[in-house]
XYZ file of C-alpha atoms in Angstrom:
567
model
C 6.840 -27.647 -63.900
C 10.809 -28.356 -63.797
C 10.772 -31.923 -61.950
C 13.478 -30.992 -59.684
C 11.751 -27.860 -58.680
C 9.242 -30.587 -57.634
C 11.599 -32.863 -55.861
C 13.097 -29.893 -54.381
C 9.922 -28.968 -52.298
C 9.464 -32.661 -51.031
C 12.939 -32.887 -49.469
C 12.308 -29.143 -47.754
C 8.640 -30.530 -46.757
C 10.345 -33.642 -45.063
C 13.145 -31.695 -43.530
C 10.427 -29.231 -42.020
C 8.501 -32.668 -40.785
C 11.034 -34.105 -39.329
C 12.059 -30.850 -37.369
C 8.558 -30.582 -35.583
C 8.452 -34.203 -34.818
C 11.479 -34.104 -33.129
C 10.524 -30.623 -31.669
C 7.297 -31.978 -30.444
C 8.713 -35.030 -28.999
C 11.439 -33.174 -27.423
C 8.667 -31.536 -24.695
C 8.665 -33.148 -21.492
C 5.602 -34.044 -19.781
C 4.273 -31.913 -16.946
C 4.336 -27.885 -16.124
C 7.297 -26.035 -17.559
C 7.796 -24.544 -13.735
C 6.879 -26.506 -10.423
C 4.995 -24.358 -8.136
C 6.526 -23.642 -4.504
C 3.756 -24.237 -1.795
C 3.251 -21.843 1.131
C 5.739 -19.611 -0.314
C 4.968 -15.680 0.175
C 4.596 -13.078 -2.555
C 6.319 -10.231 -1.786
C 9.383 -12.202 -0.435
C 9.280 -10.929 3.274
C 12.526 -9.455 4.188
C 13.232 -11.723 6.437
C 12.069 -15.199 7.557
C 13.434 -18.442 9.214
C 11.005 -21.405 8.289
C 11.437 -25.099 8.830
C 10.288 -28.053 7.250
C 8.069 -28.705 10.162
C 4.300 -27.765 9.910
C 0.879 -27.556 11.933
C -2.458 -28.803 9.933
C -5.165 -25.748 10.026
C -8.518 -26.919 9.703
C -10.644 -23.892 8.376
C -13.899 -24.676 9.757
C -12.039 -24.043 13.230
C -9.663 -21.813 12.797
C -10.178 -18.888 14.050
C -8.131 -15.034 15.202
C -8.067 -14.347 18.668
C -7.282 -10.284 19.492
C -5.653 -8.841 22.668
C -7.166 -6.566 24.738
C -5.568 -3.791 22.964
C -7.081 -4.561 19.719
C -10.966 -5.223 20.733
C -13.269 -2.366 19.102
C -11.525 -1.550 15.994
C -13.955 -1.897 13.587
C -11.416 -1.709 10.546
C -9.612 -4.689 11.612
C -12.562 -6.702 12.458
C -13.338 -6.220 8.624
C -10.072 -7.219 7.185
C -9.778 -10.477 10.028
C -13.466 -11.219 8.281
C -12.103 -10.749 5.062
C -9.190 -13.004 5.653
C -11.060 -15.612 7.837
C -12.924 -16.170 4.672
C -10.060 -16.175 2.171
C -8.584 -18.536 4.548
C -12.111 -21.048 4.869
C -11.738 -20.837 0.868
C -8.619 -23.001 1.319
C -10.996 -26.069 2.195
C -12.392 -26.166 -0.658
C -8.985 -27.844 -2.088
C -9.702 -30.372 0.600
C -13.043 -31.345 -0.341
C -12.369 -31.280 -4.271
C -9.144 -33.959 -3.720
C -11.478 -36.250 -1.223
C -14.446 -36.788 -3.610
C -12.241 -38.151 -6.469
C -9.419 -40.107 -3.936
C -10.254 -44.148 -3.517
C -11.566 -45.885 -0.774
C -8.116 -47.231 -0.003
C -6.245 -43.861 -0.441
C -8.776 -41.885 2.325
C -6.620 -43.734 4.919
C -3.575 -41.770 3.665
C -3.972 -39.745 6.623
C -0.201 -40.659 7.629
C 0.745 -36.914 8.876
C -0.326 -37.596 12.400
C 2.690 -39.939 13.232
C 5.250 -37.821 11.009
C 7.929 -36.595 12.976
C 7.500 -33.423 11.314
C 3.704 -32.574 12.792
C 3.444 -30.625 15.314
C -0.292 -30.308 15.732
C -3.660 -28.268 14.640
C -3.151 -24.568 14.730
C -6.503 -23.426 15.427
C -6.099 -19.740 16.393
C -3.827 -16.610 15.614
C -3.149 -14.005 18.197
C -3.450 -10.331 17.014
C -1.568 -7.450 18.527
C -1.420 -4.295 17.841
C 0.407 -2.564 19.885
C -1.087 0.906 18.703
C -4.694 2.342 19.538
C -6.631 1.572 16.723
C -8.317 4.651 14.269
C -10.712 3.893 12.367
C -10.898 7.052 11.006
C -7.207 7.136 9.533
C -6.085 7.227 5.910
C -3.259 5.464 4.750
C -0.679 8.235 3.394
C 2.828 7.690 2.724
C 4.614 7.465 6.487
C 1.884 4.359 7.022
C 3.626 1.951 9.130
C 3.426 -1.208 7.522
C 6.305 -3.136 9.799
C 4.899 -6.611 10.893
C 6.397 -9.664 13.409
C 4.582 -12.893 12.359
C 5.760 -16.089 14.517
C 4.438 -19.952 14.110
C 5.888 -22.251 16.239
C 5.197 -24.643 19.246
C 4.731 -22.037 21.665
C 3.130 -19.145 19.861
C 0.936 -18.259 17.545
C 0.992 -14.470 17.016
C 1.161 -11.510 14.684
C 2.449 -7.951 15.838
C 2.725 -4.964 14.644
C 2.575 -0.938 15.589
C -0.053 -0.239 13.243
C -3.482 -1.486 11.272
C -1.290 -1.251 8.428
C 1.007 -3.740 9.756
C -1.428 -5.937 10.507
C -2.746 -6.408 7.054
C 0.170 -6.594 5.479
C 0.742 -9.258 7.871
C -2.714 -11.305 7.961
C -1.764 -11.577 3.914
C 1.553 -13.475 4.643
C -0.271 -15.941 7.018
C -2.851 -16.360 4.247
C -0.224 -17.206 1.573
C 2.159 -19.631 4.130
C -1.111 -21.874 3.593
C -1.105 -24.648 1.541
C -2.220 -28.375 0.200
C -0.289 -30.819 1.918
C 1.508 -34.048 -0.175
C -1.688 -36.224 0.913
C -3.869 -33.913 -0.766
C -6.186 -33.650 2.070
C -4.352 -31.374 5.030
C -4.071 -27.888 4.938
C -0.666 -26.974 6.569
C 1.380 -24.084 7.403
C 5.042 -24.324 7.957
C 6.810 -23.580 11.417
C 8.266 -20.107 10.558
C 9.225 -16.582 11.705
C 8.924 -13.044 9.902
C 10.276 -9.774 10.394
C 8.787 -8.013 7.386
C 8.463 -4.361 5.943
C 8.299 -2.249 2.271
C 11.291 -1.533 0.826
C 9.836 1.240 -0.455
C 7.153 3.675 0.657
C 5.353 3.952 -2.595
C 4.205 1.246 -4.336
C 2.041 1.824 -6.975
C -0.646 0.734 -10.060
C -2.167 3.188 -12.548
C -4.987 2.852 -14.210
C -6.827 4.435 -16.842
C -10.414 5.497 -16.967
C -10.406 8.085 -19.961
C -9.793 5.855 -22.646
C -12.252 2.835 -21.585
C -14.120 3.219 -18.731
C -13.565 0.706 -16.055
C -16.935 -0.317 -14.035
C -16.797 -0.095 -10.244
C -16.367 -3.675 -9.643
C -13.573 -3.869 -12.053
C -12.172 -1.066 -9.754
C -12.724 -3.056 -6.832
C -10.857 -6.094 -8.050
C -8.144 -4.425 -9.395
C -7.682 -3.027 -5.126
C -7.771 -6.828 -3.862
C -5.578 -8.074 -6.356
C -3.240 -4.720 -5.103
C -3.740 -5.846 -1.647
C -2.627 -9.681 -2.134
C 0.582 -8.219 -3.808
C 1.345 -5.754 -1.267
C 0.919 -2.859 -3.598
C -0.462 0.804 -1.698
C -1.092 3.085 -4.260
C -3.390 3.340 -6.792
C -2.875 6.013 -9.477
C -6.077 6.568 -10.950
C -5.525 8.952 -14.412
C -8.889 9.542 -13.959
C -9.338 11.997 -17.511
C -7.792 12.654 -20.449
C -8.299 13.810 -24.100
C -10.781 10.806 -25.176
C -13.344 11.427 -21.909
C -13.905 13.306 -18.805
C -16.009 10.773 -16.293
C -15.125 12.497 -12.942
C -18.852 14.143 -11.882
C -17.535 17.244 -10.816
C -20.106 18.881 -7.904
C -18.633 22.771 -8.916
C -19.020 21.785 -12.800
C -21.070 19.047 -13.634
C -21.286 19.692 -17.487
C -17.919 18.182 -17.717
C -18.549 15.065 -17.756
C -22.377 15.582 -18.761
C -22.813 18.717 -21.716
C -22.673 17.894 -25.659
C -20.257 20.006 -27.573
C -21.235 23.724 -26.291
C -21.331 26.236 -29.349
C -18.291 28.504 -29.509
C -17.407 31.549 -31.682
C -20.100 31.328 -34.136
C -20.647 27.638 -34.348
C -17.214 26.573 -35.166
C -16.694 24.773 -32.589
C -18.708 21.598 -33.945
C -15.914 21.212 -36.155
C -12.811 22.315 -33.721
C -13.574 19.152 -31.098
C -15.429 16.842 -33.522
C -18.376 17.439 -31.954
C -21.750 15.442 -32.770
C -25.009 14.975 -30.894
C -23.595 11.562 -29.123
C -20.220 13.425 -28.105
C -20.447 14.426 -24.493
C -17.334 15.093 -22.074
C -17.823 11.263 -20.958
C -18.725 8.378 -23.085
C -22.136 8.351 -21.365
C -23.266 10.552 -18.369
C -25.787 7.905 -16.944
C -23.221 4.921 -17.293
C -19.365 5.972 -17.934
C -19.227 8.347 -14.993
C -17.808 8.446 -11.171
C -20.491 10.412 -8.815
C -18.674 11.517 -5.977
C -20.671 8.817 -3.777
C -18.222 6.265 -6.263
C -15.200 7.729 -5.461
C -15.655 7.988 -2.009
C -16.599 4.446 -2.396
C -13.694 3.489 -3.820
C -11.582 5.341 -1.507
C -13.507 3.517 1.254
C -12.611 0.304 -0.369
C -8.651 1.013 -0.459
C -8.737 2.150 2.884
C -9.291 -0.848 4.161
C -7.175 -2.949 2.108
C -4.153 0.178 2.923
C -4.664 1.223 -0.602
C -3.918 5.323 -0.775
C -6.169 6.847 -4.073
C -4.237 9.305 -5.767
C -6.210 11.052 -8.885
C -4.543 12.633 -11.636
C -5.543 15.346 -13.554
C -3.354 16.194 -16.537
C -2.828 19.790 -17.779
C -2.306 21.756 -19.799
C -2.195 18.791 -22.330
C -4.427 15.676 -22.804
C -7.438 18.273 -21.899
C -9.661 17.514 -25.436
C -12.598 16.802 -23.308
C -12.527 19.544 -21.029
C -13.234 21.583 -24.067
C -16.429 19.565 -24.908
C -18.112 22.216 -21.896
C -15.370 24.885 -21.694
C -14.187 25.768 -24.938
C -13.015 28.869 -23.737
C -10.458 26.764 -22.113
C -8.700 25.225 -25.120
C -5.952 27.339 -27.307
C -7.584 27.666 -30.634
C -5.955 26.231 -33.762
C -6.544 28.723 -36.348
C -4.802 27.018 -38.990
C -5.452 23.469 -37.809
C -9.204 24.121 -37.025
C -8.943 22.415 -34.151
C -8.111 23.071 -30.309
C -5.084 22.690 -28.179
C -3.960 22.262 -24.914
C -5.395 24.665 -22.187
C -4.789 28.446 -22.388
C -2.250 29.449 -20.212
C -2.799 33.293 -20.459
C -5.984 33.500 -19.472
C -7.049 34.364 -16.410
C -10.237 32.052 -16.399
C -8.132 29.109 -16.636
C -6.405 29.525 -13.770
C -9.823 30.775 -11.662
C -11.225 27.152 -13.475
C -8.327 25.007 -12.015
C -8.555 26.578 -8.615
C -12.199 25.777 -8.125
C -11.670 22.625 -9.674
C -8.604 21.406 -7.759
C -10.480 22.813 -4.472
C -13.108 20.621 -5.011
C -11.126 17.285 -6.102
C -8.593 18.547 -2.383
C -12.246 17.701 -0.321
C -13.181 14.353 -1.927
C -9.693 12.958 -2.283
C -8.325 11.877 0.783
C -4.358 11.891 -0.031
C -1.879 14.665 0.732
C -0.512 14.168 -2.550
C -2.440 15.241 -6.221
C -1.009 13.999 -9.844
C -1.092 17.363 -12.166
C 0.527 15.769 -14.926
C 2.165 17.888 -17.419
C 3.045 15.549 -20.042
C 2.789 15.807 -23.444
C 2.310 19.136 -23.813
C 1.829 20.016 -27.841
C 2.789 23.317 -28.458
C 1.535 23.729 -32.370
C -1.942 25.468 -31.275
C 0.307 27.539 -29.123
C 2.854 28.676 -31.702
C -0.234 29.377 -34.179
C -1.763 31.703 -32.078
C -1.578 35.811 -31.853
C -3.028 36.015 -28.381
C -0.128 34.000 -27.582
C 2.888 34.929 -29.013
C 1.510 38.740 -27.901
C 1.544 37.919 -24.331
C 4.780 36.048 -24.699
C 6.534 38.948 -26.035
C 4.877 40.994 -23.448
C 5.866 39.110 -20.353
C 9.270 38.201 -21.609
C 8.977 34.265 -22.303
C 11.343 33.081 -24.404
C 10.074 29.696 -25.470
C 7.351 27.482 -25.211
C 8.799 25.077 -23.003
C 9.203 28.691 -20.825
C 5.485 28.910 -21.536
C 4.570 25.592 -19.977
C 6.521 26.232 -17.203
C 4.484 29.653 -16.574
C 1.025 27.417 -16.338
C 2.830 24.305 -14.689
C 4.528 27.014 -11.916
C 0.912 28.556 -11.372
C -0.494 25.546 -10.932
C 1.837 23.988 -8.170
C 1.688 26.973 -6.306
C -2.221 26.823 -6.318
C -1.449 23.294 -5.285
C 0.545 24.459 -2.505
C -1.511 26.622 -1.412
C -4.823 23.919 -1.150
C -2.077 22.705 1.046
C -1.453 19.240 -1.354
C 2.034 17.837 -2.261
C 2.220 17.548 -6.332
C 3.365 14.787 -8.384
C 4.155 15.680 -12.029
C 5.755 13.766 -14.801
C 9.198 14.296 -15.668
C 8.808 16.613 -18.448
C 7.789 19.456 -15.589
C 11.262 18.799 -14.099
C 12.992 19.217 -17.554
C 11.164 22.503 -18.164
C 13.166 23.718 -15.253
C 10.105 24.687 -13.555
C 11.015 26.140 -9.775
C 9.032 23.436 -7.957
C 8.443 23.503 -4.247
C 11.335 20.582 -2.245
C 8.251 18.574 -1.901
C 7.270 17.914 -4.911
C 7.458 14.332 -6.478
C 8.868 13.652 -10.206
C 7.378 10.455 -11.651
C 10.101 9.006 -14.246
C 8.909 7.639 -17.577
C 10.707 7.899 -20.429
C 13.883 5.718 -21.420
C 16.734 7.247 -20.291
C 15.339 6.832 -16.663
C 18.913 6.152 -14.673
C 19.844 9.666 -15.589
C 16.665 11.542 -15.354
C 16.403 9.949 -11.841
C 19.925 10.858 -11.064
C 19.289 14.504 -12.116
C 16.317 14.571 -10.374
C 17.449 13.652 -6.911
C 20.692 15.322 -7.131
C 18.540 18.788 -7.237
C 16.622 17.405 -3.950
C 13.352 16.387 -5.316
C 11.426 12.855 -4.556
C 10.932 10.334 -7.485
C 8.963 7.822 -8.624
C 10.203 5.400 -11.462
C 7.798 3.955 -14.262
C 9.654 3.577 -16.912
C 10.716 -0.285 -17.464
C 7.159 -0.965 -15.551
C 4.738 -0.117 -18.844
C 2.382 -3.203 -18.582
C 0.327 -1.813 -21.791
C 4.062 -2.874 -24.132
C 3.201 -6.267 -24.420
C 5.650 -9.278 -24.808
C 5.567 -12.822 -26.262
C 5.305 -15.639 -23.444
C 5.747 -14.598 -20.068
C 7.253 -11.121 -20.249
C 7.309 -10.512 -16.425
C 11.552 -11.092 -16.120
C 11.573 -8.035 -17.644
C 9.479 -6.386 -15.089
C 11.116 -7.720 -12.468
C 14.760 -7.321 -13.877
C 14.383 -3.197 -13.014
C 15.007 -2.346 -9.825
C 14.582 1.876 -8.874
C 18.224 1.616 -6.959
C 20.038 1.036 -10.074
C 21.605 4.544 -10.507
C 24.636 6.693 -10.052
C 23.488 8.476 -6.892
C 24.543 8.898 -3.264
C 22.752 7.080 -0.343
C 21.248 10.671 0.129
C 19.713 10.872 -3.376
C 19.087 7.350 -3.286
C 16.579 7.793 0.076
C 14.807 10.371 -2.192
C 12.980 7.565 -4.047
C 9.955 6.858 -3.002
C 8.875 3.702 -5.264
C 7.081 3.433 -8.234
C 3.726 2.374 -10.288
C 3.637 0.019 -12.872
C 1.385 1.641 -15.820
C -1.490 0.586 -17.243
C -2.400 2.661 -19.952
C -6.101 2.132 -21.486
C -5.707 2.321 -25.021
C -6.663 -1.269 -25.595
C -7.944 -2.115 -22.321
C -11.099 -2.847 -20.542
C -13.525 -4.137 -17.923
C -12.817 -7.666 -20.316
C -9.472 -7.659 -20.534
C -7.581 -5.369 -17.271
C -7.066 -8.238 -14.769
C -5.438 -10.640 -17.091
C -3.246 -7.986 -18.280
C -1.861 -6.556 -14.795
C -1.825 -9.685 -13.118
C 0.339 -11.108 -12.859
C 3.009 -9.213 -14.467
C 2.685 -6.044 -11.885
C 3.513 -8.713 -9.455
C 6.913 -8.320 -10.478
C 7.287 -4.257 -9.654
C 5.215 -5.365 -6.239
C 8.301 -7.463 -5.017
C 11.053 -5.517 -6.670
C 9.389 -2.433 -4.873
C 8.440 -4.531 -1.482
C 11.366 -7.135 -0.708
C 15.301 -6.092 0.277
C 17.851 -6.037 -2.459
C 18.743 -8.800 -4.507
C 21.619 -7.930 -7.191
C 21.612 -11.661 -8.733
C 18.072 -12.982 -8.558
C 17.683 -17.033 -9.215
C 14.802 -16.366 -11.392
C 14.033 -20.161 -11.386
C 13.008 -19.415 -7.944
C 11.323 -16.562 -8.424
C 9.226 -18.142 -11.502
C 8.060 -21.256 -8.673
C 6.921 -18.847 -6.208
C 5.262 -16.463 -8.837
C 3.876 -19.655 -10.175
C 2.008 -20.504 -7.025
C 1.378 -16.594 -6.213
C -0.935 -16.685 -9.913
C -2.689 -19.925 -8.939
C -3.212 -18.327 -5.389
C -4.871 -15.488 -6.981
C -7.375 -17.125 -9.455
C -8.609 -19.148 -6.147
C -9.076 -15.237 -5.251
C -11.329 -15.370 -8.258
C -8.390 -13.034 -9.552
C -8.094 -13.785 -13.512
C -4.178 -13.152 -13.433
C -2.889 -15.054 -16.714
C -0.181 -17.905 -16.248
C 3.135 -16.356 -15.817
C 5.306 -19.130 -17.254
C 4.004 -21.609 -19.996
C 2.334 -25.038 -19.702
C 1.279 -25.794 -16.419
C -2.030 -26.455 -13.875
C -3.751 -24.812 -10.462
C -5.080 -27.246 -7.445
């Protein structure tokens, strides 16, 4: 070997040495980002908060309701819920005392600081509203709170249960460790706080891995500590159907039927472990789930909207009803639903009936996405009824299924949301109807879509499955829905958004870490006012304590900023 070939490799090793050393030794000590303490996640719109503070002691603390607000059983659930969040807190205390020295437990200094004003040991609750138990949230909810800590009161208002709970979480998160490690305190302060924006949203995805119940359930408290009221559940899709459906049960239940002659084993792939869900005893939702999980967001003011994609992303509806599917003659496989037959449309009726009943929300997902039009173009039945109804294209095709299917919609008396592709189609959509935006060129679609009257929803820069070195939640937090060439009109015709979780590569293992807390992000961009020129320094503190706050929550939201530690 040449010996300066040799040499040469020992001064690039040493060069590459010295750069880590000094790379390594150029890291400071400590957590890349200082945490804020008793700082609230979404910012509230407005609040005026001092450097003054009370010391809660959990153990007494307790909420005290007005006349008013006795014998609502809904909010005694959620001021049980939060007395216990709140009792949680003490277990900071305890954990600093055992490990402090004999010398250091007289640190108690806080009673003579100026700045103590005494124990707060109860919280007034108004609500100024008779209380309904038997209410929904839906998308007028009232979620306006008044939350005031001071000398002379101690007191949250609001018009409605909604308000309440979005309240009792900002007195949960103004709680923290005080400098002597063993008070908890809460800062002298006053809120006037309400949503931005009515619809603020979280999908999930229970086609491609099936999420357990509990996994369900933690995804709605981790919603419900960010503020977030909507949870989009695609509940279906090509790779599994795991909605029990009472009107068709072989859905989610039947191995591959047999179809024209036995080819259908080899149209949908079909085996003798292939069923319409993954597994009918343990990949499915009975009705008695879903209606627990409704339950479950109701009380934490979480609407359930389901989704039920067509004509595309239908592969598993096939698995029962092949008759459903477009064949693909020359593909040998299937397609998306047939839109020119008549038993489709008698299918989806009795279907969407059914889902109308156990739903609670005005408002039903139809999707329309996606829509591959090969098995269409391939097929005689097709192009024969094109060419005798006059349709033109198949874009003018889906828009002949997507039409029929709103109206039906409209006529189970249900507002539709659809993805943007329905819009694009030129579909005549009833004025109620809501576009969901998610595709790249959002600031015009969302322009376009408002300027012909319609509601919309934004998704686009909120796709939490595109993942990111590092903490990639700037970018989340960097789109905001207003950001468009519209009027004030067309700008009041957005609703919100959902940040999107799609299941590809995501489980019961692996969903919490992934959402949270990067959907924290679209929670305040879709919850707190305006802010054109956000000091993201600040915003990575308070996110910083918002992620610790939540894994106390036994929430496993993944750090948001780089090296760092929880209390």
């Amino acid at each position: 070997m040449d010996l300066s070939y040799k040499n040469g490799k020992k001064f690039i090793y040493f060069i590459l040495c010295g750069f880590l050393i000094n790379l390594v030794s150029g890291v400071n000590p400590g957590p890349q980002v200082i945490a804020t303490k008793g700082a609230i996640w979404p910012k509230p719109q407005r609040q005026n908060i001092s450097d003054s503070y009370f010391i809660l002691k959990p153990g007494k603390f307790q909420f005290v309701l007005s006349d008013i607000t006795k014998n609502c059983g809904i909010l005694q659930s959620a001021l049980d819920r939060y007395l216990k969040i709140i009792q949680q807190n003490e277990i900071l205390t305890k954990d600093t005392l055992k490990y402090r020295k004999p010398h250091d437990k007289n640190k108690k200094s806080w009673h003579f600081r100026e700045k103590f004003l005494g124990y707060l040991d109860q919280l007034t609750i108004n609500l100024s509203q008779t209380c309904d138990d038997t209410k929904y949230p839906d998308l007028e909810m009232d979620e306006h709170y008044y939350l005031v800590i001071n000398q002379t009161t101690f007191k949250l208002e609001a018009a409605s249960f909604w308000g309440i709970l979005r309240g009792l979480e900002s007195f949960s998160q103004l709680l923290y460790l005080g400098d002597d490690l063993l008070s908890l305190r809460i800062n002298q302060t006053e809120i006037v706080d309400f949503p931005r924006y009515k619809h603020r949203g979280l999908l999930i995805d229970t086609s491609r891995h099936f999420l357990p119940l509990n996994v369900i359930y933690k995804t709605l408290d981790a919603m419900s500590y960010n503020k977030m009221n909507v949870l989009h559940w695609h509940i279906v899709d090509d790779q599994s159907f795991p909605y029990v459906s009472i009107r068709f049960p072989e859905l989610s239940n039947m191995k591959c039927k047999n179809y024209n002659g036995g080819a259908m084993l080899n149209k949908i792939n079909c085996n003798f472990s292939n069923l319409g869900s993954f597994n009918p005893y343990t990949k499915t939702y009975t009705p008695e789930d879903i209606n627990s999980i409704i339950e479950y967001g109701k009380v934490r003011g979480i609407r359930i909207i389901p989704e039920f994609d067509t004509p595309g992303h239908t592969r598993s509806w096939g698995v029962s009803h092949p008759e459903l599917l477009t064949e693909c003659q020359e593909l040998d496989t299937f397609g998306p639903l047939d839109p020119t037959k008549a038993e489709t449309y008698s299918f989806m009726n009795n279907l969407l009936a059914e889902v109308k009943v156990l739903f609670k929300d005005q408002f039903l997902h139809l999707g329309g996405d996606e829509v591959d039009f090969t098995c269409w173009m391939g097929s005689q039945n097709i192009t024969e009824f094109m060419k005798k109804y006059n349709i033109s294209s198949y874009f003018a095709l889906e828009s002949y299924y997507v039409q029929k299917i709103v109206d039906m919609t409209e006529k189970l008396k249900l507002n539709s949301i659809v993805w943007e592709e329905v819009f694009h189609n030129g579909v005549k959509l009833p004025q109620s109807t809501v576009v969901q935006v998610w595709k790249g060129d959002w600031k015009e679609t969302i322009k376009n879509v408002t300027e012909s009257g319609y509601q919309a929803l934004l998704s686009s820069c909120w796709y939490l499955d595109n993942i990111q070195s590092g903490g990639d939640w700037t970018s989340f937090y960097n789109c905001d829905p207003s950001v468009f060439n519209g009027t004030e009109n067309q700008q009041n015709l957005v609703l919100g958004g959902d940040a999107c979780m799609w299941g590809e590569v995501v489980n019961e293992h692996n969903l919490i870490s992934r959402v949270w807390p990067r959907a924290s992000a679209p929670a305040e961009k879709l919850w707190s006012a305006k802010n054109k020129d956000p000091d993201l320094d600040e915003v990575a503190r308070r996110l910083e304590e918002h992620t610790c706050r939540m894994n106390r929550r036994n929430i496993g939201a993944e750090p948001p900023n780089g090296p760092g530690y929880c209390d």
